[in-house]
Coordinates of C-alpha atoms and ligand atoms in Angstrom, one line a residue:
X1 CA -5.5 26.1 -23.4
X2 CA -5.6 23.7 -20.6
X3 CA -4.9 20.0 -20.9
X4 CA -5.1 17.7 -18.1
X5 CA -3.5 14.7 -18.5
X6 CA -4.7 11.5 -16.0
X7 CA -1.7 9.4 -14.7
X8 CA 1.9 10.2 -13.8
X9 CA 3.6 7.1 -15.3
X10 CA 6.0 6.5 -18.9
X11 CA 3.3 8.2 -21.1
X12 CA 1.8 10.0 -19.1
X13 CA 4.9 12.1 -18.4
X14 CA 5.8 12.1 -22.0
X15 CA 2.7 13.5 -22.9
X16 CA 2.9 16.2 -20.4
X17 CA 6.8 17.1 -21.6
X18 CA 5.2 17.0 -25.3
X19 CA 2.0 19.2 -24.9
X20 CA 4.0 21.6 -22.7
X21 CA 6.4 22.5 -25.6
X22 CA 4.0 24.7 -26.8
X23 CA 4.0 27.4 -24.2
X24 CA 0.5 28.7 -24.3
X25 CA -0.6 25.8 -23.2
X26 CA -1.1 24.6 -19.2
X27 CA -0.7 21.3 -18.4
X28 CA -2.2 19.4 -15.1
X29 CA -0.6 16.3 -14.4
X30 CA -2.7 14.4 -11.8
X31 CA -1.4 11.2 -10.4
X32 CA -2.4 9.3 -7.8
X33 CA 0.5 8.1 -5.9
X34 CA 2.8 9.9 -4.1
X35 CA 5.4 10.4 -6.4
X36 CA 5.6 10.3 -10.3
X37 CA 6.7 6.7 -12.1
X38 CA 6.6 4.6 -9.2
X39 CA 6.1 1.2 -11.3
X40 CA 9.4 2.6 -14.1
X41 CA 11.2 2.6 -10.6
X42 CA 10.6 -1.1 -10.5
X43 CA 11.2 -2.0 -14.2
X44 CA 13.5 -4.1 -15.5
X45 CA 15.0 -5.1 -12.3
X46 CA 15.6 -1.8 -11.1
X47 CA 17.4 -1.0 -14.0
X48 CA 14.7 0.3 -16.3
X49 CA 14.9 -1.4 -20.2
X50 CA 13.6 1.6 -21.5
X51 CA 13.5 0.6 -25.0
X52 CA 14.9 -1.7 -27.4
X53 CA 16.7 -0.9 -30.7
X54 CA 15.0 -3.4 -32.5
X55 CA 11.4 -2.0 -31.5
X56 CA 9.2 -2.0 -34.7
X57 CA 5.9 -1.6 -35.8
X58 CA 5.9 -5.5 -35.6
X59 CA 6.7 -6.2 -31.9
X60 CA 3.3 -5.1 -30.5
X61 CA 0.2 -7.0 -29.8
X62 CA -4.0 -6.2 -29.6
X63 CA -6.9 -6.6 -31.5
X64 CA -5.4 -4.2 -34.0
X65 CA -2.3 -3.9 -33.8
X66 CA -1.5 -1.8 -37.2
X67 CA -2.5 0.6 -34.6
X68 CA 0.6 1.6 -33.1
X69 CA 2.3 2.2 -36.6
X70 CA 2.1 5.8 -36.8
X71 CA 3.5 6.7 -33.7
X72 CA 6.2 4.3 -34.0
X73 CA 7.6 5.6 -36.9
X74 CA 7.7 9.2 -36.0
X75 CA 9.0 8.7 -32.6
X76 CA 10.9 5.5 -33.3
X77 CA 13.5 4.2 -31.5
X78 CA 16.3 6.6 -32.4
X79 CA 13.7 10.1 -31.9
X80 CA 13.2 8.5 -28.5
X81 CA 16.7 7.9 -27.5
X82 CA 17.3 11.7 -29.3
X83 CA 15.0 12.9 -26.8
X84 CA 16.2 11.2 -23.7
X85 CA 19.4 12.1 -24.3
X86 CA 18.3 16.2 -24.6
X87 CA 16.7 15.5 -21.2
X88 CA 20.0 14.7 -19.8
X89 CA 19.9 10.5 -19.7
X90 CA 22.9 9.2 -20.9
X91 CA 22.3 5.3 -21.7
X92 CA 23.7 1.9 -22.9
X93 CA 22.1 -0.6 -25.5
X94 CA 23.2 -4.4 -24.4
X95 CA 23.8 -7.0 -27.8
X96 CA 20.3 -8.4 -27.1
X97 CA 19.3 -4.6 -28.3
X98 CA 17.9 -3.7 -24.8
X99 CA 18.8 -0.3 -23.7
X100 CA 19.2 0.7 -20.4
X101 CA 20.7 3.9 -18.6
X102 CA 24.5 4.3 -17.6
X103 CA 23.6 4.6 -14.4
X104 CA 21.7 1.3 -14.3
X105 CA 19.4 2.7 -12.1
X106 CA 15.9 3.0 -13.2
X107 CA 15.2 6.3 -10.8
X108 CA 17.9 8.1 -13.8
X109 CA 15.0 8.1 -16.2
X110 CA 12.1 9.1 -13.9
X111 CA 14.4 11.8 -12.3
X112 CA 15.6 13.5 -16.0
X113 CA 11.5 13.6 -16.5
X114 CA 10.9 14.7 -13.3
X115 CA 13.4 17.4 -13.2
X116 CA 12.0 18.1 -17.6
X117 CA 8.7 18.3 -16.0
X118 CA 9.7 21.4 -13.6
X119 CA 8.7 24.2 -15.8
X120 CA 6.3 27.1 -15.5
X121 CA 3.6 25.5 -17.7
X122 CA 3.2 22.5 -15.9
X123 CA 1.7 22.0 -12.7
X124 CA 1.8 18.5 -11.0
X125 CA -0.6 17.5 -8.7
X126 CA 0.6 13.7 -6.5
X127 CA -1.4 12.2 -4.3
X128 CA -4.5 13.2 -6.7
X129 CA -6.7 10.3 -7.5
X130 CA -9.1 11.1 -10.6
X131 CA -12.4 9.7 -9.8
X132 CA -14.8 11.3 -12.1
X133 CA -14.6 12.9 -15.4
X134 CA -16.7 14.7 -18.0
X135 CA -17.1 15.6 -21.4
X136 CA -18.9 18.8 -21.2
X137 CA -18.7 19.7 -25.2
X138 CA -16.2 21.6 -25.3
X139 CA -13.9 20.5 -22.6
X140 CA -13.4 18.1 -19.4
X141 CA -14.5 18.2 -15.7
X142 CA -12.0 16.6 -13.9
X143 CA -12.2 15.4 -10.1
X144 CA -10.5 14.6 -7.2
X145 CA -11.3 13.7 -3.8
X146 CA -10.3 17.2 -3.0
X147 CA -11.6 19.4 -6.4
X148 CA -13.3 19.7 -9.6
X149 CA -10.7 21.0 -12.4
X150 CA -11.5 22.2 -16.1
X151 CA -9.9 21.5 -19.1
X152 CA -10.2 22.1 -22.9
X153 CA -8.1 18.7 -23.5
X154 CA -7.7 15.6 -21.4
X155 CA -5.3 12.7 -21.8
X156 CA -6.1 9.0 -20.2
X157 CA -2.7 7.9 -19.1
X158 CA -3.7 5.9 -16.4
X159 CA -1.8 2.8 -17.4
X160 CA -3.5 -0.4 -17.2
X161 CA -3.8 -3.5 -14.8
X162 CA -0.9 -5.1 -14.6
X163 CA 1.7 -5.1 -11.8
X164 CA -1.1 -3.8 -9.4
X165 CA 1.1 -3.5 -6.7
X166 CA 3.2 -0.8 -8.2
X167 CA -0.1 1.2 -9.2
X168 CA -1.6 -1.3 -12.3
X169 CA -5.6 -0.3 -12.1
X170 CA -8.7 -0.6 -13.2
X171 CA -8.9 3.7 -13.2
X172 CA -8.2 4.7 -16.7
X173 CA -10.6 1.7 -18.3
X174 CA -13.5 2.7 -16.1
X175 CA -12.7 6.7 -16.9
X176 CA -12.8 5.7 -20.9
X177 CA -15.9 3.5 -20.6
X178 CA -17.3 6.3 -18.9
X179 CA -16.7 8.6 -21.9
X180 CA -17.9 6.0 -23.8
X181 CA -15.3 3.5 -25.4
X182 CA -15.3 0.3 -25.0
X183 CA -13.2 -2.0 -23.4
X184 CA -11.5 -6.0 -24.6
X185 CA -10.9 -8.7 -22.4
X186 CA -8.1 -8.4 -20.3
X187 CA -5.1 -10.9 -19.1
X188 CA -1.9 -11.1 -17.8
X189 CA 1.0 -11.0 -20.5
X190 CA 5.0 -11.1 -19.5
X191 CA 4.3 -13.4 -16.7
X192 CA 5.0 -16.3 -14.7
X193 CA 3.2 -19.8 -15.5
X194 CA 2.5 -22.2 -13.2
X195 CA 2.8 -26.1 -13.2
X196 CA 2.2 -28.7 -10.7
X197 CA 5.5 -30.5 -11.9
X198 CA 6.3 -32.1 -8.7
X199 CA 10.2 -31.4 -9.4
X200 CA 9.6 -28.1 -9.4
X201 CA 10.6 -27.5 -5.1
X202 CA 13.5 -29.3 -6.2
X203 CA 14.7 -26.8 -8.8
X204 CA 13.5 -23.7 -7.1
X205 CA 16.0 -20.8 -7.9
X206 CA 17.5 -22.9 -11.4
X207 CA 18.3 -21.0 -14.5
X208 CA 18.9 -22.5 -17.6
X209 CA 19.7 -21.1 -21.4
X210 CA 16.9 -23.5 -23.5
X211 CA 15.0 -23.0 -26.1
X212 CA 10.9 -23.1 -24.9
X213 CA 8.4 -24.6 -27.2
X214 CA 4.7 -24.2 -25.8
X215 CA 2.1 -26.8 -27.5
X216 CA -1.6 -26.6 -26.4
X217 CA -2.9 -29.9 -27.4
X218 CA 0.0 -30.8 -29.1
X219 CA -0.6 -27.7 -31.4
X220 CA 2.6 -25.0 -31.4
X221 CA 1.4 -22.0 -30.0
X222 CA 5.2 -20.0 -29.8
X223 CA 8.4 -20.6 -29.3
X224 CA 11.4 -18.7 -28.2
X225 CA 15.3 -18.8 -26.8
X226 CA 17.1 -17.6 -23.8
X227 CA 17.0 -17.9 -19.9
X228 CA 14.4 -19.6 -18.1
X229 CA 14.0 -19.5 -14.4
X230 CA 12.6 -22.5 -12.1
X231 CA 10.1 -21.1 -9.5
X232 CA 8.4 -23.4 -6.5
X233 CA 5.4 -22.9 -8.5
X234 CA 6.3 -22.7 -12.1
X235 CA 8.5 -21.4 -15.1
X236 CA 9.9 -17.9 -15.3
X237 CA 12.6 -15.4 -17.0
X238 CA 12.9 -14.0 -19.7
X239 CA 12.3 -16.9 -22.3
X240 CA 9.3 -17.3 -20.6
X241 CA 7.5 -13.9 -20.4
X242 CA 8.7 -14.1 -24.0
X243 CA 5.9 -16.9 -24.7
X244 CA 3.6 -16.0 -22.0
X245 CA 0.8 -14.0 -23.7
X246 CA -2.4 -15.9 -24.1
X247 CA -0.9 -19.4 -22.9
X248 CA -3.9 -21.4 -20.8
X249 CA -6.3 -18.8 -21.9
X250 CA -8.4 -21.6 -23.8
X251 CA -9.5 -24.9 -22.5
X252 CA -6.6 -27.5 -23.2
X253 CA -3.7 -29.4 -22.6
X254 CA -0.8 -26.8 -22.0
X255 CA 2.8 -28.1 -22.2
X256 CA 6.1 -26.6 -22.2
X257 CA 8.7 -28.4 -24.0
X258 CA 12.4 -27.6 -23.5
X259 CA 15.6 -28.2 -25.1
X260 CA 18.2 -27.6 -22.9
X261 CA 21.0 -27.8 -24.8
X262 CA 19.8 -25.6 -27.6
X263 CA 23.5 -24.5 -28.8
X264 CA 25.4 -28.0 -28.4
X265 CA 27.3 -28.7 -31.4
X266 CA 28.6 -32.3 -30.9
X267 CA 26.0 -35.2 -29.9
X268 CA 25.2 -35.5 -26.8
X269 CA 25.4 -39.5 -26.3
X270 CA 29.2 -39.9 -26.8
X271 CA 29.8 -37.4 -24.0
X272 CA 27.5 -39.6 -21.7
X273 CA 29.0 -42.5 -22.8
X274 CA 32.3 -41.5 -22.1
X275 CA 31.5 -41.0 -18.6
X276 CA 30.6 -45.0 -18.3
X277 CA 34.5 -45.0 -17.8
X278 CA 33.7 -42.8 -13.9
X279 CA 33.0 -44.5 -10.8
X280 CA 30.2 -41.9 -10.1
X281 CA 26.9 -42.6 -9.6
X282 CA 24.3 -41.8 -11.9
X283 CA 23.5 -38.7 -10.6
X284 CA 26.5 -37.1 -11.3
X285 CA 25.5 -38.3 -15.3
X286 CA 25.2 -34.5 -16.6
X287 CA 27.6 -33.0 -14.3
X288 CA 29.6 -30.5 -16.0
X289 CA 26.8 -30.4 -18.4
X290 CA 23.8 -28.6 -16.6
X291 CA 22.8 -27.1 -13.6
X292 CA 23.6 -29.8 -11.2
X293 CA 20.3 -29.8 -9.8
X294 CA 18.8 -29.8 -12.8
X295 CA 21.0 -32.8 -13.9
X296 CA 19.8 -34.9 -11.6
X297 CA 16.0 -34.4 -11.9
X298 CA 16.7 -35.7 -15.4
X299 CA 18.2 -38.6 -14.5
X300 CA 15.4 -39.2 -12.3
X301 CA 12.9 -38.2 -15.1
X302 CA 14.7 -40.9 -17.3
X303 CA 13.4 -43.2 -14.9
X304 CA 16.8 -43.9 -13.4
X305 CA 17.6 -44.4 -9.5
X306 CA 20.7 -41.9 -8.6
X307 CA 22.7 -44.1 -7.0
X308 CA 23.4 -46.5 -9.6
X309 CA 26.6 -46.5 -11.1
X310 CA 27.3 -44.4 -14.4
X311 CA 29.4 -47.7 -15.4
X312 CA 25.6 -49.9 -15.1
X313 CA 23.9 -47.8 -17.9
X314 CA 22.4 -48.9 -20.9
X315 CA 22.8 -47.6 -24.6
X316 CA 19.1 -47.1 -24.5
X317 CA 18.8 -45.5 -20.5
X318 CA 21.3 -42.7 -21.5
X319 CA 19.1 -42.2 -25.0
X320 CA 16.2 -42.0 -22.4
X321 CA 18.3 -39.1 -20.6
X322 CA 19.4 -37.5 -24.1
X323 CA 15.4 -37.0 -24.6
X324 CA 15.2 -35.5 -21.6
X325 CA 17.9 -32.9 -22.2
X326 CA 16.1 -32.1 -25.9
X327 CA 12.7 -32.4 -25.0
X328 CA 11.5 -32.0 -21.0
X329 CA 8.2 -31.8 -21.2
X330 CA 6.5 -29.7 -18.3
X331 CA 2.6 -29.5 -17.8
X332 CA 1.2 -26.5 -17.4
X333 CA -1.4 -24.7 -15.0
X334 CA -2.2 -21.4 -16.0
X335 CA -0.5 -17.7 -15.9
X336 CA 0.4 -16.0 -12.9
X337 CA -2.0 -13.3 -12.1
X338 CA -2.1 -9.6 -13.0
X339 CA -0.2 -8.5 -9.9
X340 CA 2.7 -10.6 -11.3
X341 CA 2.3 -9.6 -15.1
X342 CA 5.0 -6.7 -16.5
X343 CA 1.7 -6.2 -19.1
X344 CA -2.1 -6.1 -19.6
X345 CA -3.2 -7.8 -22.8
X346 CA -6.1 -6.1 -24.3
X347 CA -7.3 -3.0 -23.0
X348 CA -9.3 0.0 -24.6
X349 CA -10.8 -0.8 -28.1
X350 CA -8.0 1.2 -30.5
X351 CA -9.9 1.5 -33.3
X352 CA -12.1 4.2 -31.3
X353 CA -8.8 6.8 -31.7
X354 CA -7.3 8.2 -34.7
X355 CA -3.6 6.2 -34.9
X356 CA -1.7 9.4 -35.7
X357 CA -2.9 11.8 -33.1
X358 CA -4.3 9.3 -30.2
X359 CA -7.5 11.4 -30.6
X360 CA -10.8 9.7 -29.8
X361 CA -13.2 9.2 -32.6
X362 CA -16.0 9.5 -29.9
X363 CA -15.1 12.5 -27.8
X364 CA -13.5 15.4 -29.7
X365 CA -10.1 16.3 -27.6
X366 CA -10.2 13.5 -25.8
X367 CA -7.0 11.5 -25.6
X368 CA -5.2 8.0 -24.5
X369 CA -2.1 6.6 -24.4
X370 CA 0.0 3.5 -23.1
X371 CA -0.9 0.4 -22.0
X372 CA -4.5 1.5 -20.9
X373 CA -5.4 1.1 -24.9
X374 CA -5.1 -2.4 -26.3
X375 CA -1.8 -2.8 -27.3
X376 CA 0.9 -4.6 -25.5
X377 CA 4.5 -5.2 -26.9
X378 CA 7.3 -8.2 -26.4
X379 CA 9.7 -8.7 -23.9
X380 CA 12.8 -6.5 -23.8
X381 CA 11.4 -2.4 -23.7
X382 CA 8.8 -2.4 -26.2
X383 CA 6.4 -1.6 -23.5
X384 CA 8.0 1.3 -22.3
X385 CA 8.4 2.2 -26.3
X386 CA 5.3 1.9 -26.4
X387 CA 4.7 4.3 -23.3
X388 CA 6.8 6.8 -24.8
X389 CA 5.4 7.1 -28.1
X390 CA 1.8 7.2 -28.1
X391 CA 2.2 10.0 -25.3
X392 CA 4.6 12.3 -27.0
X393 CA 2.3 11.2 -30.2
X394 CA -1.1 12.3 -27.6
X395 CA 1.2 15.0 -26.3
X396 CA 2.2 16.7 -29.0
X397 CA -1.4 16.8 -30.8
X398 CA -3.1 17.6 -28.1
X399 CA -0.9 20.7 -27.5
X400 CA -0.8 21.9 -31.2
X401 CA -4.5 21.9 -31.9
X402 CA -6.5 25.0 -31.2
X403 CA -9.5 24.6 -29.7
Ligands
FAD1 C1 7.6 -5.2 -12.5 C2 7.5 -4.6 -13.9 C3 8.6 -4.5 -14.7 C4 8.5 -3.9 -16.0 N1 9.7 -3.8 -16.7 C5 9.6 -3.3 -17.9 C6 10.8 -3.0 -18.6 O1 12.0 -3.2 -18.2 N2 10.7 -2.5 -19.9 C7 9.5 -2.2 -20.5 O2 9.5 -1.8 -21.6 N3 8.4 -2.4 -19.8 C8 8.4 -2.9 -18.5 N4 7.2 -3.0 -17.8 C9 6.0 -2.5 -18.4 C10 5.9 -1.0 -18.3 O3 6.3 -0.5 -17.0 C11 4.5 -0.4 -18.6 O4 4.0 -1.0 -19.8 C12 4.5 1.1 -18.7 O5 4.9 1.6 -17.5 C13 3.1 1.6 -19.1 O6 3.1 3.0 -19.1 P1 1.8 3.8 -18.8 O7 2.2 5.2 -18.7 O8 0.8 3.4 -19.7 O9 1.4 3.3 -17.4 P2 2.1 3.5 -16.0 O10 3.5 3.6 -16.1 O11 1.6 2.3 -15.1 O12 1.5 4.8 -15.4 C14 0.1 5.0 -15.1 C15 0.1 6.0 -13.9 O13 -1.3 6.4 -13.8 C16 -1.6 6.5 -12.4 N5 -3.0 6.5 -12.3 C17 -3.8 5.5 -12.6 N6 -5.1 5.8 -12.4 C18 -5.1 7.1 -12.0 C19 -6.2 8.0 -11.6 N7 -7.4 7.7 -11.6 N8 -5.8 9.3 -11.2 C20 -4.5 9.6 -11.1 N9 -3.5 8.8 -11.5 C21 -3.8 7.6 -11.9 C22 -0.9 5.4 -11.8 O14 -0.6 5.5 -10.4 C23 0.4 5.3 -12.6 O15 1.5 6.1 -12.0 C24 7.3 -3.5 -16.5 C25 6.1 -3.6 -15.7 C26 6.2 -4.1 -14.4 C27 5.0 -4.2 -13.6

């Protein structure tokens, strides 16, 4: 039996490693970059977060998300780290939960596939864009620029749109369309979000631990806690990726609030007054408290000049700056685009596959897996969960059914 599986990436290469256990069965990996996992090369820094001990069923995203339940559970967190390990990857978890390898370098993971995917069964084929592809009841024509292949199975694992730079397409939606599925709107998730704050040049390169609150017309929308970068042309880190999804999608007035001093645990206006006993201006006010930079764009949000002298202040001016600290308020633009996103929200319609084999309802033997269907998970590996998952799950049923 031959199965052809679309797309070199996380799942794709799973899949392959999974269907290929079953040694009667030939596997064709076509991908069409030069090399196998060129975007988990760039993930998580360079370091690869290839999963997170607290993945669940829960952390994951789409129009039906129940979806991924399933394959979570049978290759959860722990059958996936199981697995690694047997391919030779020896890794870390950090307290946050993220796991990464020992090496810190993301090229341990794709080189321990790559080497798994050396076998007899197996034939990769980079540099081999999949153009076309049909159901010919029973079995796939699959081609290339250079060839037409056959196959009794065939796998979509061509990823989806995000991070387009690093090979993030349109391929594997149009492929699946083709074949007859249909496909949700999709937008950038883990990303970047811009505002016009004019403060922002000023804080370029900041980071900050807060606690983010996003309102769209003063209605909560989501929350979370950690780092937050300051960008020329917006908000980014973690925290922010974190409560990315969806934000400016609908019409409205889009603010980020944040609290910058999430953890303090002793009020905030004795310390300030204290300082009225300094000879320093009032720029120097949160000194020692935040990032000075940052400090001082407060002070100037409080509507206070800089150069005034800490001794001059008001009760109610350093209230106005204690506000500040607990509550900046920062408008909102709209998401960075889908070169810039880690994820693509939405994707191929998941209730057209069967949850436990990643089988289409439509086209018998016809598989997908990863991000190309519409599931997307949190911040912190889930994605790359994801990845790994729902291909060994397409793998591993693709290669044990007879045809
Ligand atoms: C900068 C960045 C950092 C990230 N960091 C993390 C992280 O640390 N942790 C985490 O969990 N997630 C992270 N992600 C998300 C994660 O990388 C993806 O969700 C995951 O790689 C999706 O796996 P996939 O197999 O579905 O797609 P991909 O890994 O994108 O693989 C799809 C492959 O298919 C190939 N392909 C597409 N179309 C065709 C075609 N027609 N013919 C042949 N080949 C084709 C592509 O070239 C690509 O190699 C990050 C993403 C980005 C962009």
């Amino acid at each position: 039996m031959v199965i052809g599986i679309i797309g070199g990436g996380a799942s794709g290469m799973a899949a392959a490693l999974a269907a290929a256990e079953n040694e009667k069965v030939q596997v064709l990996l076509f991908e069409r970059q030069s090399r196998l996992g060129r975007k988990l090369l760039a993930t998580g820094n360079g370091r690869c977060n290839l999963t997170n001990l607290h993945a669940t069923a829960e952390s994951f995203h789409g129009d039906n998300s129940n979806f991924v339940a399933t394959a979570m559970e049978t290759y959860d967190v722990e059958n996936t780290l199981n697995w690694f390990h047997a391919l030779g990857l020896y890794t870390v978890a950090e307290d946050t939960g993220r796991v990464y390898p020992y090496s810190d370098q993301a090229n341990s993971v794709v080189d321990v596939l790559r080497f798994a995917l050396d076998r007899p069964n197996i034939q990769v084929l980079t540099g081999c864009e999949v153009s076309k592809v049909k159901a010919n009841h029973p079995g796939f024509s699959v081609t290339t620029e250079e060839e037409t292949y056959f196959c009794d199975k065939l796998i979509v694992a061509c990823g989806g749109l995000a991070g387009s730079k690093l090979g993030g397409s349109m391929s594997g939606y149009k492929l699946l369309q083709k074949l007859g599925h249909h496909c949700t709107k999709l937008r950038p998730a883990l990303v970047q979000i811009k505002s016009d704050w004019s403060a922002l040049p000023s804080l370029k390169g900041v980071r900050a631990n807060c606690n983010a609150r996003i309102f769209c017309d003063h209605k909560l929308h989501s929350e979370s806690s950690g780092e937050i970068q300051f960008t020329e042309y917006g908000l980014s880190g973690p925290v922010i990726f974190e409560i990315s999804r969806d934000v400016c999608w609908e019409k409205g007035r889009w603010v980020c609030l944040l609290d910058l001093l999430p953890d303090l645990d002793e009020p905030l206006l004795p310390m300030l007054q204290k300082k009225r006993q300094t000879n320093l201006p009032a720029e120097e006010l949160l000194t020692g408290i935040l990032h000075n930079r940052l400090g001082r764009v407060i002070v100037k949000q409080a509507g206070i000049a800089g150069y005034v002298p800490i001794a001059q202040l008001e009760d109610w001016e350093l209230e106005k700056v204690c506000e500040r600290v607990f509550g900046l308020e920062i408008l909102l633009t709209e998401p960075m685009g889908m070169d810039s996103a880690q994820v693509t929200a939405g994707g191929i319609v998941t209730t057209e596959f069967n949850p436990e084999t990643m089988e289409s309802r439509l086209v018998p033997g016809l598989y997908a897996c990863g991000e190309v269907l519409d599931i997307d998970g949190d911040c912190g590996g889930y994605n790359l969960q994801w990845a790994w998952s729902s291909g060994r799950c397409a793998g591993y049923a693709a290669g044990k059914e007879t045809i």
